[in-house]
PDB file of C-alpha atoms and ligand atoms in Angstrom:
ATOM      1  CA  MET A   1       7.055  14.180-122.360  1.00  0.00           C
ATOM      2  CA  LYS A   2       9.911  13.171-125.822  1.00  0.00           C
ATOM      3  CA  LYS A   3      10.551   9.453-125.934  1.00  0.00           C
ATOM      4  CA  GLY A   4      14.180   8.504-126.437  1.00  0.00           C
ATOM      5  CA  PHE A   5      16.667   5.477-125.598  1.00  0.00           C
ATOM      6  CA  ILE A   6      19.528   3.870-124.416  1.00  0.00           C
ATOM      7  CA  VAL A   7      22.044   2.421-126.737  1.00  0.00           C
ATOM      8  CA  VAL A   8      24.878  -0.127-125.002  1.00  0.00           C
ATOM      9  CA  ASN A   9      26.987  -2.954-127.385  1.00  0.00           C
ATOM     10  CA  ALA A  10      25.995  -6.350-127.145  1.00  0.00           C
ATOM     11  CA  TYR A  11      28.975  -7.797-126.602  1.00  0.00           C
ATOM     12  CA  SER A  12      31.086  -5.614-123.759  1.00  0.00           C
ATOM     13  CA  GLY A  13      30.771  -7.658-120.146  1.00  0.00           C
ATOM     14  CA  ASN A  14      31.972  -4.907-118.522  1.00  0.00           C
ATOM     15  CA  ALA A  15      30.077  -4.132-115.332  1.00  0.00           C
ATOM     16  CA  ASP A  16      31.247  -0.746-115.412  1.00  0.00           C
ATOM     17  CA  TYR A  17      29.716   0.018-118.318  1.00  0.00           C
ATOM     18  CA  LEU A  18      26.413  -1.938-117.406  1.00  0.00           C
ATOM     19  CA  TYR A  19      26.015   0.363-114.535  1.00  0.00           C
ATOM     20  CA  GLN A  20      26.443   3.646-116.690  1.00  0.00           C
ATOM     21  CA  ALA A  21      23.904   2.172-118.828  1.00  0.00           C
ATOM     22  CA  HIS A  22      21.416   1.112-115.704  1.00  0.00           C
ATOM     23  CA  ARG A  23      21.662   4.242-113.793  1.00  0.00           C
ATOM     24  CA  LEU A  24      20.159   6.180-116.747  1.00  0.00           C
ATOM     25  CA  ARG A  25      17.513   4.275-116.415  1.00  0.00           C
ATOM     26  CA  GLU A  26      17.251   5.244-112.602  1.00  0.00           C
ATOM     27  CA  GLU A  27      17.518   8.720-113.812  1.00  0.00           C
ATOM     28  CA  PHE A  28      15.591   9.001-116.470  1.00  0.00           C
ATOM     29  CA  ALA A  29      12.257   7.379-113.819  1.00  0.00           C
ATOM     30  CA  ARG A  30      13.371   8.990-111.402  1.00  0.00           C
ATOM     31  CA  ARG A  31      12.232  11.653-113.817  1.00  0.00           C
ATOM     32  CA  GLY A  32       8.770  10.256-114.712  1.00  0.00           C
ATOM     33  CA  ALA A  33      10.471   8.907-118.177  1.00  0.00           C
ATOM     34  CA  ALA A  34      10.565   5.089-118.808  1.00  0.00           C
ATOM     35  CA  VAL A  35      13.110   5.107-120.932  1.00  0.00           C
ATOM     36  CA  ALA A  36      14.627   1.367-122.254  1.00  0.00           C
ATOM     37  CA  VAL A  37      18.079   0.053-122.602  1.00  0.00           C
ATOM     38  CA  VAL A  38      18.213  -1.108-126.323  1.00  0.00           C
ATOM     39  CA  LYS A  39      21.978  -3.522-127.149  1.00  0.00           C
ATOM     40  CA  ASN A  40      22.828  -2.549-129.907  1.00  0.00           C
ATOM     41  CA  HIS A  41      22.939  -6.806-131.729  1.00  0.00           C
ATOM     42  CA  CYS A  42      22.095  -5.522-135.552  1.00  0.00           C
ATOM     43  CA  GLY A  43      19.148  -4.494-136.806  1.00  0.00           C
ATOM     44  CA  ILE A  44      18.756  -1.416-135.109  1.00  0.00           C
ATOM     45  CA  ALA A  45      19.075   1.159-138.440  1.00  0.00           C
ATOM     46  CA  GLY A  46      19.672  -0.269-141.780  1.00  0.00           C
ATOM     47  CA  MET A  47      18.954   1.114-145.203  1.00  0.00           C
ATOM     48  CA  GLU A  48      16.503  -0.232-147.733  1.00  0.00           C
ATOM     49  CA  LYS A  49      17.493  -0.027-151.458  1.00  0.00           C
ATOM     50  CA  ASN A  50      15.265   3.040-152.332  1.00  0.00           C
ATOM     51  CA  GLY A  51      17.609   4.756-149.472  1.00  0.00           C
ATOM     52  CA  LYS A  52      15.553   4.509-147.303  1.00  0.00           C
ATOM     53  CA  ILE A  53      16.527   5.156-143.543  1.00  0.00           C
ATOM     54  CA  ASP A  54      14.345   1.984-142.236  1.00  0.00           C
ATOM     55  CA  LEU A  55      14.669   2.504-138.583  1.00  0.00           C
ATOM     56  CA  GLN A  56      13.999  -0.914-135.789  1.00  0.00           C
ATOM     57  CA  GLU A  57      14.274   1.807-133.035  1.00  0.00           C
ATOM     58  CA  SER A  58      13.290   4.858-132.692  1.00  0.00           C
ATOM     59  CA  GLY A  59      12.410   7.816-130.495  1.00  0.00           C
ATOM     60  CA  ASP A  60      13.372  11.823-129.932  1.00  0.00           C
ATOM     61  CA  PHE A  61      16.380  11.256-128.374  1.00  0.00           C
ATOM     62  CA  ALA A  62      19.035   8.370-127.854  1.00  0.00           C
ATOM     63  CA  VAL A  63      21.924   8.073-125.785  1.00  0.00           C
ATOM     64  CA  PHE A  64      24.108   6.154-126.913  1.00  0.00           C
ATOM     65  CA  LEU A  65      26.767   4.717-125.026  1.00  0.00           C
ATOM     66  CA  ASP A  66      27.761   2.522-128.271  1.00  0.00           C
ATOM     67  CA  LYS A  67      31.186   3.630-130.781  1.00  0.00           C
ATOM     68  CA  ASP A  68      29.596   2.619-134.326  1.00  0.00           C
ATOM     69  CA  LYS A  69      29.386   4.820-136.114  1.00  0.00           C
ATOM     70  CA  TYR A  70      27.376   3.363-138.785  1.00  0.00           C
ATOM     71  CA  LEU A  71      24.368   3.339-136.461  1.00  0.00           C
ATOM     72  CA  MET A  72      24.736   6.628-135.071  1.00  0.00           C
ATOM     73  CA  ARG A  73      24.674   8.138-138.760  1.00  0.00           C
ATOM     74  CA  LEU A  74      21.706   6.466-139.460  1.00  0.00           C
ATOM     75  CA  LEU A  75      20.167   6.979-136.316  1.00  0.00           C
ATOM     76  CA  GLU A  76      21.137  10.878-136.816  1.00  0.00           C
ATOM     77  CA  LYS A  77      19.604  11.123-140.512  1.00  0.00           C
ATOM     78  CA  SER A  78      16.294  10.210-139.449  1.00  0.00           C
ATOM     79  CA  GLY A  79      16.317  12.965-137.118  1.00  0.00           C
ATOM     80  CA  VAL A  80      16.702  11.209-133.272  1.00  0.00           C
ATOM     81  CA  ARG A  81      18.973  13.359-131.775  1.00  0.00           C
ATOM     82  CA  LEU A  82      22.348  11.978-130.136  1.00  0.00           C
ATOM     83  CA  PHE A  83      24.086  11.927-127.160  1.00  0.00           C
ATOM     84  CA  ASN A  84      26.432  12.530-128.122  1.00  0.00           C
ATOM     85  CA  ALA A  85      26.173  13.994-131.447  1.00  0.00           C
ATOM     86  CA  ALA A  86      27.752  11.104-133.560  1.00  0.00           C
ATOM     87  CA  ARG A  87      30.438  13.363-135.263  1.00  0.00           C
ATOM     88  CA  ALA A  88      31.308  13.845-131.385  1.00  0.00           C
ATOM     89  CA  ILE A  89      31.816  11.114-130.377  1.00  0.00           C
ATOM     90  CA  GLU A  90      33.211   9.904-133.746  1.00  0.00           C
ATOM     91  CA  VAL A  91      36.402  12.116-132.858  1.00  0.00           C
ATOM     92  CA  CYS A  92      36.888  10.993-129.500  1.00  0.00           C
ATOM     93  CA  ASP A  93      37.471   7.822-130.418  1.00  0.00           C
ATOM     94  CA  ASP A  94      40.230   8.211-132.401  1.00  0.00           C
ATOM     95  CA  LYS A  95      42.707   9.804-130.465  1.00  0.00           C
ATOM     96  CA  MET A  96      45.066  10.916-132.488  1.00  0.00           C
ATOM     97  CA  LEU A  97      41.498  12.749-134.721  1.00  0.00           C
ATOM     98  CA  THR A  98      41.178  14.191-131.330  1.00  0.00           C
ATOM     99  CA  HIS A  99      44.021  15.850-131.002  1.00  0.00           C
ATOM    100  CA  ILE A 100      44.184  17.384-134.580  1.00  0.00           C
ATOM    101  CA  ALA A 101      41.192  18.675-134.215  1.00  0.00           C
ATOM    102  CA  LEU A 102      41.912  20.727-130.922  1.00  0.00           C
ATOM    103  CA  ALA A 103      45.744  21.626-133.130  1.00  0.00           C
ATOM    104  CA  GLU A 104      45.027  24.963-133.712  1.00  0.00           C
ATOM    105  CA  ARG A 105      42.985  26.080-130.249  1.00  0.00           C
ATOM    106  CA  GLY A 106      45.640  26.601-128.334  1.00  0.00           C
ATOM    107  CA  ILE A 107      45.149  22.627-125.957  1.00  0.00           C
ATOM    108  CA  ALA A 108      48.595  21.841-124.912  1.00  0.00           C
ATOM    109  CA  MET A 109      48.675  18.153-125.182  1.00  0.00           C
ATOM    110  CA  PRO A 110      52.101  16.007-126.241  1.00  0.00           C
ATOM    111  CA  ALA A 111      53.726  16.308-128.701  1.00  0.00           C
ATOM    112  CA  VAL A 112      52.563  12.871-131.347  1.00  0.00           C
ATOM    113  CA  LEU A 113      53.523  10.886-134.385  1.00  0.00           C
ATOM    114  CA  PRO A 114      51.159   9.410-136.310  1.00  0.00           C
ATOM    115  CA  ALA A 115      51.867   5.681-137.637  1.00  0.00           C
ATOM    116  CA  PRO A 116      51.627   5.055-141.083  1.00  0.00           C
ATOM    117  CA  LEU A 117      49.482   1.608-141.226  1.00  0.00           C
ATOM    118  CA  CYS A 118      51.019  -1.285-143.307  1.00  0.00           C
ATOM    119  CA  TYR A 119      47.847  -2.280-144.977  1.00  0.00           C
ATOM    120  CA  THR A 120      49.812  -5.821-145.826  1.00  0.00           C
ATOM    121  CA  PRO A 121      50.756  -8.664-142.572  1.00  0.00           C
ATOM    122  CA  GLU A 122      53.920  -9.165-145.337  1.00  0.00           C
ATOM    123  CA  ALA A 123      55.707  -5.466-144.547  1.00  0.00           C
ATOM    124  CA  THR A 124      58.642  -4.449-142.281  1.00  0.00           C
ATOM    125  CA  ILE A 125      59.202  -1.743-140.951  1.00  0.00           C
ATOM    126  CA  GLY A 126      63.376  -1.197-140.959  1.00  0.00           C
ATOM    127  CA  GLU A 127      65.051  -0.150-137.970  1.00  0.00           C
ATOM    128  CA  ASP A 128      65.568   3.240-139.134  1.00  0.00           C
ATOM    129  CA  TYR A 129      61.499   3.828-138.481  1.00  0.00           C
ATOM    130  CA  ALA A 130      62.621   3.912-134.163  1.00  0.00           C
ATOM    131  CA  ALA A 131      65.721   6.554-135.005  1.00  0.00           C
ATOM    132  CA  ARG A 132      62.715   8.526-136.916  1.00  0.00           C
ATOM    133  CA  VAL A 133      60.061   8.809-133.822  1.00  0.00           C
ATOM    134  CA  ILE A 134      62.556   8.903-131.033  1.00  0.00           C
ATOM    135  CA  GLU A 135      64.820  11.760-133.244  1.00  0.00           C
ATOM    136  CA  ARG A 136      60.956  14.118-132.364  1.00  0.00           C
ATOM    137  CA  LEU A 137      60.007  12.852-129.027  1.00  0.00           C
ATOM    138  CA  GLY A 138      62.597  11.196-127.512  1.00  0.00           C
ATOM    139  CA  LEU A 139      62.526   8.214-125.022  1.00  0.00           C
ATOM    140  CA  PRO A 140      60.686   6.165-123.123  1.00  0.00           C
ATOM    141  CA  VAL A 141      57.943   7.265-125.720  1.00  0.00           C
ATOM    142  CA  VAL A 142      54.176   5.936-125.630  1.00  0.00           C
ATOM    143  CA  VAL A 143      52.929   4.326-127.891  1.00  0.00           C
ATOM    144  CA  LYS A 144      48.887   3.718-128.230  1.00  0.00           C
ATOM    145  CA  GLN A 145      46.200   3.008-130.244  1.00  0.00           C
ATOM    146  CA  SER A 146      44.168   4.977-131.381  1.00  0.00           C
ATOM    147  CA  TYR A 147      41.388   3.309-130.433  1.00  0.00           C
ATOM    148  CA  GLY A 148      41.672   2.717-127.277  1.00  0.00           C
ATOM    149  CA  SER A 149      40.159   2.504-123.432  1.00  0.00           C
ATOM    150  CA  LEU A 150      40.307   1.792-119.948  1.00  0.00           C
ATOM    151  CA  GLY A 151      44.290   2.648-120.516  1.00  0.00           C
ATOM    152  CA  LYS A 152      45.119  -1.462-122.537  1.00  0.00           C
ATOM    153  CA  GLU A 153      45.852   0.230-125.429  1.00  0.00           C
ATOM    154  CA  VAL A 154      48.366   2.212-124.218  1.00  0.00           C
ATOM    155  CA  PHE A 155      52.348   1.523-124.010  1.00  0.00           C
ATOM    156  CA  LEU A 156      55.421   3.046-123.133  1.00  0.00           C
ATOM    157  CA  ALA A 157      58.364   2.236-125.030  1.00  0.00           C
ATOM    158  CA  GLN A 158      61.997   1.935-122.916  1.00  0.00           C
ATOM    159  CA  SER A 159      64.142   1.447-126.208  1.00  0.00           C
ATOM    160  CA  ALA A 160      64.410   1.744-129.760  1.00  0.00           C
ATOM    161  CA  GLU A 161      63.917  -2.131-129.534  1.00  0.00           C
ATOM    162  CA  GLU A 162      60.758  -1.547-127.470  1.00  0.00           C
ATOM    163  CA  LEU A 163      59.303   0.286-130.402  1.00  0.00           C
ATOM    164  CA  LEU A 164      60.683  -1.143-133.211  1.00  0.00           C
ATOM    165  CA  ALA A 165      59.009  -4.126-131.838  1.00  0.00           C
ATOM    166  CA  LEU A 166      55.447  -1.680-130.853  1.00  0.00           C
ATOM    167  CA  ALA A 167      55.987  -0.390-133.916  1.00  0.00           C
ATOM    168  CA  ARG A 168      55.564  -4.074-136.157  1.00  0.00           C
ATOM    169  CA  LYS A 169      52.653  -5.259-133.661  1.00  0.00           C
ATOM    170  CA  PHE A 170      50.658  -2.488-134.342  1.00  0.00           C
ATOM    171  CA  ARG A 171      51.209  -2.237-138.044  1.00  0.00           C
ATOM    172  CA  LEU A 172      47.747  -3.266-139.746  1.00  0.00           C
ATOM    173  CA  LEU A 173      46.383  -1.063-136.896  1.00  0.00           C
ATOM    174  CA  PRO A 174      45.786   2.728-136.629  1.00  0.00           C
ATOM    175  CA  HIS A 175      48.277   3.948-133.405  1.00  0.00           C
ATOM    176  CA  PHE A 176      50.449   6.531-132.344  1.00  0.00           C
ATOM    177  CA  TYR A 177      53.626   8.232-130.661  1.00  0.00           C
ATOM    178  CA  GLN A 178      53.423  10.104-128.076  1.00  0.00           C
ATOM    179  CA  GLN A 179      55.615  12.825-125.715  1.00  0.00           C
ATOM    180  CA  PHE A 180      56.510  10.338-121.977  1.00  0.00           C
ATOM    181  CA  ILE A 181      54.688  13.516-120.061  1.00  0.00           C
ATOM    182  CA  PRO A 182      57.794  12.703-116.705  1.00  0.00           C
ATOM    183  CA  GLU A 183      56.163  14.517-114.247  1.00  0.00           C
ATOM    184  CA  SER A 184      52.737  12.879-114.641  1.00  0.00           C
ATOM    185  CA  ARG A 185      53.935   9.120-114.749  1.00  0.00           C
ATOM    186  CA  GLY A 186      50.457   7.186-113.048  1.00  0.00           C
ATOM    187  CA  ARG A 187      49.197  10.055-112.220  1.00  0.00           C
ATOM    188  CA  ASP A 188      46.609  11.906-113.789  1.00  0.00           C
ATOM    189  CA  LEU A 189      43.564  14.436-113.575  1.00  0.00           C
ATOM    190  CA  ARG A 190      40.431  13.433-114.667  1.00  0.00           C
ATOM    191  CA  VAL A 191      37.699  16.086-115.297  1.00  0.00           C
ATOM    192  CA  LEU A 192      34.071  15.369-116.413  1.00  0.00           C
ATOM    193  CA  VAL A 193      32.400  18.394-118.121  1.00  0.00           C
ATOM    194  CA  VAL A 194      27.977  17.709-118.419  1.00  0.00           C
ATOM    195  CA  GLY A 195      26.193  20.415-120.964  1.00  0.00           C
ATOM    196  CA  GLY A 196      29.012  22.231-121.337  1.00  0.00           C
ATOM    197  CA  LYS A 197      30.121  23.503-116.868  1.00  0.00           C
ATOM    198  CA  VAL A 198      32.577  20.855-115.216  1.00  0.00           C
ATOM    199  CA  VAL A 199      30.743  18.633-112.521  1.00  0.00           C
ATOM    200  CA  ALA A 200      33.472  16.915-110.908  1.00  0.00           C
ATOM    201  CA  ALA A 201      37.037  15.803-110.866  1.00  0.00           C
ATOM    202  CA  MET A 202      38.956  13.572-109.631  1.00  0.00           C
ATOM    203  CA  THR A 203      43.013  12.228-109.041  1.00  0.00           C
ATOM    204  CA  ARG A 204      44.563   9.067-110.102  1.00  0.00           C
ATOM    205  CA  THR A 205      47.334   8.030-108.819  1.00  0.00           C
ATOM    206  CA  ALA A 206      48.422   4.552-110.549  1.00  0.00           C
ATOM    207  CA  ALA A 207      50.406   1.509-108.226  1.00  0.00           C
ATOM    208  CA  GLY A 208      53.957   0.409-107.964  1.00  0.00           C
ATOM    209  CA  THR A 209      55.867   1.145-110.909  1.00  0.00           C
ATOM    210  CA  GLU A 210      52.476   1.603-113.475  1.00  0.00           C
ATOM    211  CA  PHE A 211      52.745   4.460-115.165  1.00  0.00           C
ATOM    212  CA  ARG A 212      49.347   4.092-116.225  1.00  0.00           C
ATOM    213  CA  SER A 213      46.658   5.595-113.713  1.00  0.00           C
ATOM    214  CA  ASN A 214      43.184   4.072-115.069  1.00  0.00           C
ATOM    215  CA  ALA A 215      40.766   3.340-112.109  1.00  0.00           C
ATOM    216  CA  ALA A 216      40.331  -0.184-114.186  1.00  0.00           C
ATOM    217  CA  ARG A 217      44.023  -0.306-113.812  1.00  0.00           C
ATOM    218  CA  GLY A 218      44.608  -0.136-110.130  1.00  0.00           C
ATOM    219  CA  GLY A 219      44.529   3.484-110.109  1.00  0.00           C
ATOM    220  CA  ARG A 220      43.725   5.190-106.960  1.00  0.00           C
ATOM    221  CA  CYS A 221      40.848   7.882-106.471  1.00  0.00           C
ATOM    222  CA  ALA A 222      40.510  11.394-105.224  1.00  0.00           C
ATOM    223  CA  PRO A 223      38.594  13.983-105.507  1.00  0.00           C
ATOM    224  CA  PHE A 224      39.882  16.993-106.596  1.00  0.00           C
ATOM    225  CA  GLU A 225      38.440  20.368-106.681  1.00  0.00           C
ATOM    226  CA  PRO A 226      39.300  21.435-109.987  1.00  0.00           C
ATOM    227  CA  ASP A 227      40.205  25.508-110.465  1.00  0.00           C
ATOM    228  CA  GLY A 228      39.035  28.484-112.031  1.00  0.00           C
ATOM    229  CA  GLU A 229      41.851  27.421-114.763  1.00  0.00           C
ATOM    230  CA  THR A 230      41.320  24.174-114.984  1.00  0.00           C
ATOM    231  CA  THR A 231      37.226  24.723-115.180  1.00  0.00           C
ATOM    232  CA  ALA A 232      37.030  26.894-118.106  1.00  0.00           C
ATOM    233  CA  LEU A 233      40.230  24.980-119.797  1.00  0.00           C
ATOM    234  CA  ALA A 234      38.539  21.704-119.630  1.00  0.00           C
ATOM    235  CA  GLN A 235      34.652  23.694-120.935  1.00  0.00           C
ATOM    236  CA  LYS A 236      36.492  24.829-123.641  1.00  0.00           C
ATOM    237  CA  ILE A 237      37.665  21.700-125.084  1.00  0.00           C
ATOM    238  CA  ALA A 238      33.846  20.267-124.326  1.00  0.00           C
ATOM    239  CA  ALA A 239      32.445  22.706-126.059  1.00  0.00           C
ATOM    240  CA  ALA A 240      35.033  22.801-128.362  1.00  0.00           C
ATOM    241  CA  LEU A 241      34.709  19.207-129.625  1.00  0.00           C
ATOM    242  CA  GLY A 242      30.920  19.070-129.567  1.00  0.00           C
ATOM    243  CA  LEU A 243      30.702  16.566-126.170  1.00  0.00           C
ATOM    244  CA  ASP A 244      27.542  17.457-124.413  1.00  0.00           C
ATOM    245  CA  TYR A 245      28.765  15.150-122.003  1.00  0.00           C
ATOM    246  CA  CYS A 246      32.190  13.697-121.628  1.00  0.00           C
ATOM    247  CA  GLY A 247      35.303  12.490-119.296  1.00  0.00           C
ATOM    248  CA  MET A 248      38.933  14.155-119.798  1.00  0.00           C
ATOM    249  CA  ASP A 249      42.411  13.494-118.777  1.00  0.00           C
ATOM    250  CA  PHE A 250      44.484  15.982-118.062  1.00  0.00           C
ATOM    251  CA  LEU A 251      48.572  14.997-117.767  1.00  0.00           C
ATOM    252  CA  PHE A 252      50.485  17.602-114.704  1.00  0.00           C
ATOM    253  CA  GLY A 253      53.029  18.983-117.221  1.00  0.00           C
ATOM    254  CA  LYS A 254      56.174  20.911-115.931  1.00  0.00           C
ATOM    255  CA  GLU A 255      54.310  24.293-117.682  1.00  0.00           C
ATOM    256  CA  GLY A 256      51.149  22.979-116.067  1.00  0.00           C
ATOM    257  CA  LEU A 257      48.289  20.726-117.556  1.00  0.00           C
ATOM    258  CA  LEU A 258      48.753  18.181-121.155  1.00  0.00           C
ATOM    259  CA  LEU A 259      45.345  17.290-122.378  1.00  0.00           C
ATOM    260  CA  CYS A 260      45.892  13.085-122.870  1.00  0.00           C
ATOM    261  CA  GLU A 261      42.947  12.123-124.172  1.00  0.00           C
ATOM    262  CA  VAL A 262      38.980  12.949-124.071  1.00  0.00           C
ATOM    263  CA  ASN A 263      36.481  10.376-123.115  1.00  0.00           C
ATOM    264  CA  SER A 264      32.728  11.028-125.083  1.00  0.00           C
ATOM    265  CA  ASN A 265      31.924   7.765-122.498  1.00  0.00           C
ATOM    266  CA  ALA A 266      33.493   8.038-119.743  1.00  0.00           C
ATOM    267  CA  TYR A 267      32.673   5.837-117.396  1.00  0.00           C
ATOM    268  CA  PHE A 268      30.996   6.929-114.128  1.00  0.00           C
ATOM    269  CA  LYS A 269      30.226   5.178-111.407  1.00  0.00           C
ATOM    270  CA  ALA A 270      34.343   5.212-110.205  1.00  0.00           C
ATOM    271  CA  LEU A 271      34.278   9.211-110.304  1.00  0.00           C
ATOM    272  CA  GLU A 272      29.775   8.795-108.303  1.00  0.00           C
ATOM    273  CA  ARG A 273      32.291   6.901-105.851  1.00  0.00           C
ATOM    274  CA  THR A 274      34.678   9.217-105.007  1.00  0.00           C
ATOM    275  CA  THR A 275      32.925  12.056-105.169  1.00  0.00           C
ATOM    276  CA  GLY A 276      29.771  12.129-104.159  1.00  0.00           C
ATOM    277  CA  VAL A 277      28.479  13.547-107.162  1.00  0.00           C
ATOM    278  CA  ASN A 278      24.963  12.432-109.155  1.00  0.00           C
ATOM    279  CA  VAL A 279      26.958  12.575-112.168  1.00  0.00           C
ATOM    280  CA  ALA A 280      23.955  10.260-113.732  1.00  0.00           C
ATOM    281  CA  ALA A 281      21.513  12.626-112.188  1.00  0.00           C
ATOM    282  CA  ALA A 282      23.307  15.599-113.876  1.00  0.00           C
ATOM    283  CA  TYR A 283      23.101  13.907-117.575  1.00  0.00           C
ATOM    284  CA  VAL A 284      20.112  12.752-117.229  1.00  0.00           C
ATOM    285  CA  GLY A 285      19.309  17.084-116.282  1.00  0.00           C
ATOM    286  CA  HIS A 286      21.104  17.803-119.454  1.00  0.00           C
ATOM    287  CA  ILE A 287      19.564  15.949-121.920  1.00  0.00           C
ATOM    288  CA  LEU A 288      15.482  16.332-120.503  1.00  0.00           C
ATOM    289  CA  GLN A 289      16.587  20.341-120.498  1.00  0.00           C
ATOM    290  CA  THR A 290      17.716  20.482-124.019  1.00  0.00           C
ATOM    291  CA  MET A 291      14.907  17.781-124.807  1.00  0.00           C
ATOM    292  CA  ALA A 292      12.419  20.086-124.069  1.00  0.00           C
TER     293      ALA A 292
HETATM  294  N1  ADP B   1      51.542  10.842-122.868  1.00  0.00           N
HETATM  295  C1  ADP B   1      51.977  10.058-121.640  1.00  0.00           C
HETATM  296  N2  ADP B   1      52.856  10.154-120.686  1.00  0.00           N
HETATM  297  C2  ADP B   1      52.427  10.051-119.173  1.00  0.00           C
HETATM  298  N3  ADP B   1      51.669   9.459-118.815  1.00  0.00           N
HETATM  299  C3  ADP B   1      50.521   8.689-120.310  1.00  0.00           C
HETATM  300  C4  ADP B   1      50.877   9.396-121.096  1.00  0.00           C
HETATM  301  N4  ADP B   1      49.984   9.043-122.339  1.00  0.00           N
HETATM  302  C5  ADP B   1      48.972   9.111-121.179  1.00  0.00           C
HETATM  303  N5  ADP B   1      49.775   8.227-120.157  1.00  0.00           N
HETATM  304  C6  ADP B   1      49.088   7.899-118.967  1.00  0.00           C
HETATM  305  O1  ADP B   1      47.912   6.391-119.452  1.00  0.00           O
HETATM  306  C7  ADP B   1      47.089   6.336-119.023  1.00  0.00           C
HETATM  307  C8  ADP B   1      45.532   5.861-120.300  1.00  0.00           C
HETATM  308  O2  ADP B   1      46.187   6.344-121.148  1.00  0.00           O
HETATM  309  P1  ADP B   1      45.129   7.164-122.112  1.00  0.00           P
HETATM  310  O3  ADP B   1      45.590   8.181-123.332  1.00  0.00           O
HETATM  311  O4  ADP B   1      43.718   7.654-121.780  1.00  0.00           O
HETATM  312  O5  ADP B   1      43.802   6.039-123.155  1.00  0.00           O
HETATM  313  P2  ADP B   1      43.058   4.930-122.441  1.00  0.00           P
HETATM  314  O6  ADP B   1      42.347   5.050-123.392  1.00  0.00           O
HETATM  315  O7  ADP B   1      43.102   4.642-122.453  1.00  0.00           O
HETATM  316  O8  ADP B   1      43.019   5.148-120.621  1.00  0.00           O
HETATM  317  C9  ADP B   1      47.165   8.554-118.949  1.00  0.00           C
HETATM  318  O9  ADP B   1      45.625   7.915-117.505  1.00  0.00           O
HETATM  319  C10 ADP B   1      48.041   8.097-118.270  1.00  0.00           C
HETATM  320  O10 ADP B   1      48.389   7.802-116.295  1.00  0.00           O
HETATM  321 MG1   MG B   2      42.030   7.594-120.505  1.00  0.00          MG
END
């Protein structure tokens, strides 16, 4: 049997994050595979003076639950098969890059406008900046940091003043502006794809006036049976990005679903609870089959 390990970020205390590693290890064990959970404290892989990659942890495959792009590349260069692949994780980690990667694939997505970086804290953003964004995307407008999760780095600007305040606050951080989809306010659809197939889906509904429906922000989850068209769409997106495993968020637009974002490391606790689907077993099954 092939040897593998699970890489987790050493600094996340989030219980749902740690739950994933624990559940995957449990499902590997059920199938007779002893797969260790390795914390990425620094030092798993390095490069020597002569360019030789020095691995402290090795195996045939690694379930990569971190997003450390340097470690991912070093492991792949050493021949470790990553689930997901480094390129796929990187493209999904940056929401704006995901949009660009899918641009010519005929996937409906809200319109976006990337924000240029300022690089120096002294840089000033003029009043005309907000007008340029609003002219293209209207109001309210969504402001998102390119890297973010659990709804923490997603904001809704109701006015030019609010937009300007966010643009100034984020001037040194990668971010972008996105058309707000009012029909989907506080509501979205999470679809999970493993090994090219949709395995589970749920709707999420925010409480009160909150516009973000993330389960981590108290969004109520309900099981959802995707129709053939939605299933095909989700599978097409996962294939286009080269993902073994992902959870994607769709917004309910006036004319159908719009892709909001793709999570290469979607938490699956709420989905397992809501749908009764054993997501960890599905992922482990896919990994072991791929590595057989
Ligand atoms: N363009 C949008 N229009 C309406 N609601 C949105 C839009 N973008 C995000 N949302 C809401 O905010 C939530 C979080 O946004 P998302 O891009 O998925 O970030 P995160 O990675 O933090 O989950 C979504 O699940 C959705 O409820
Ligand atoms: Mg999301």
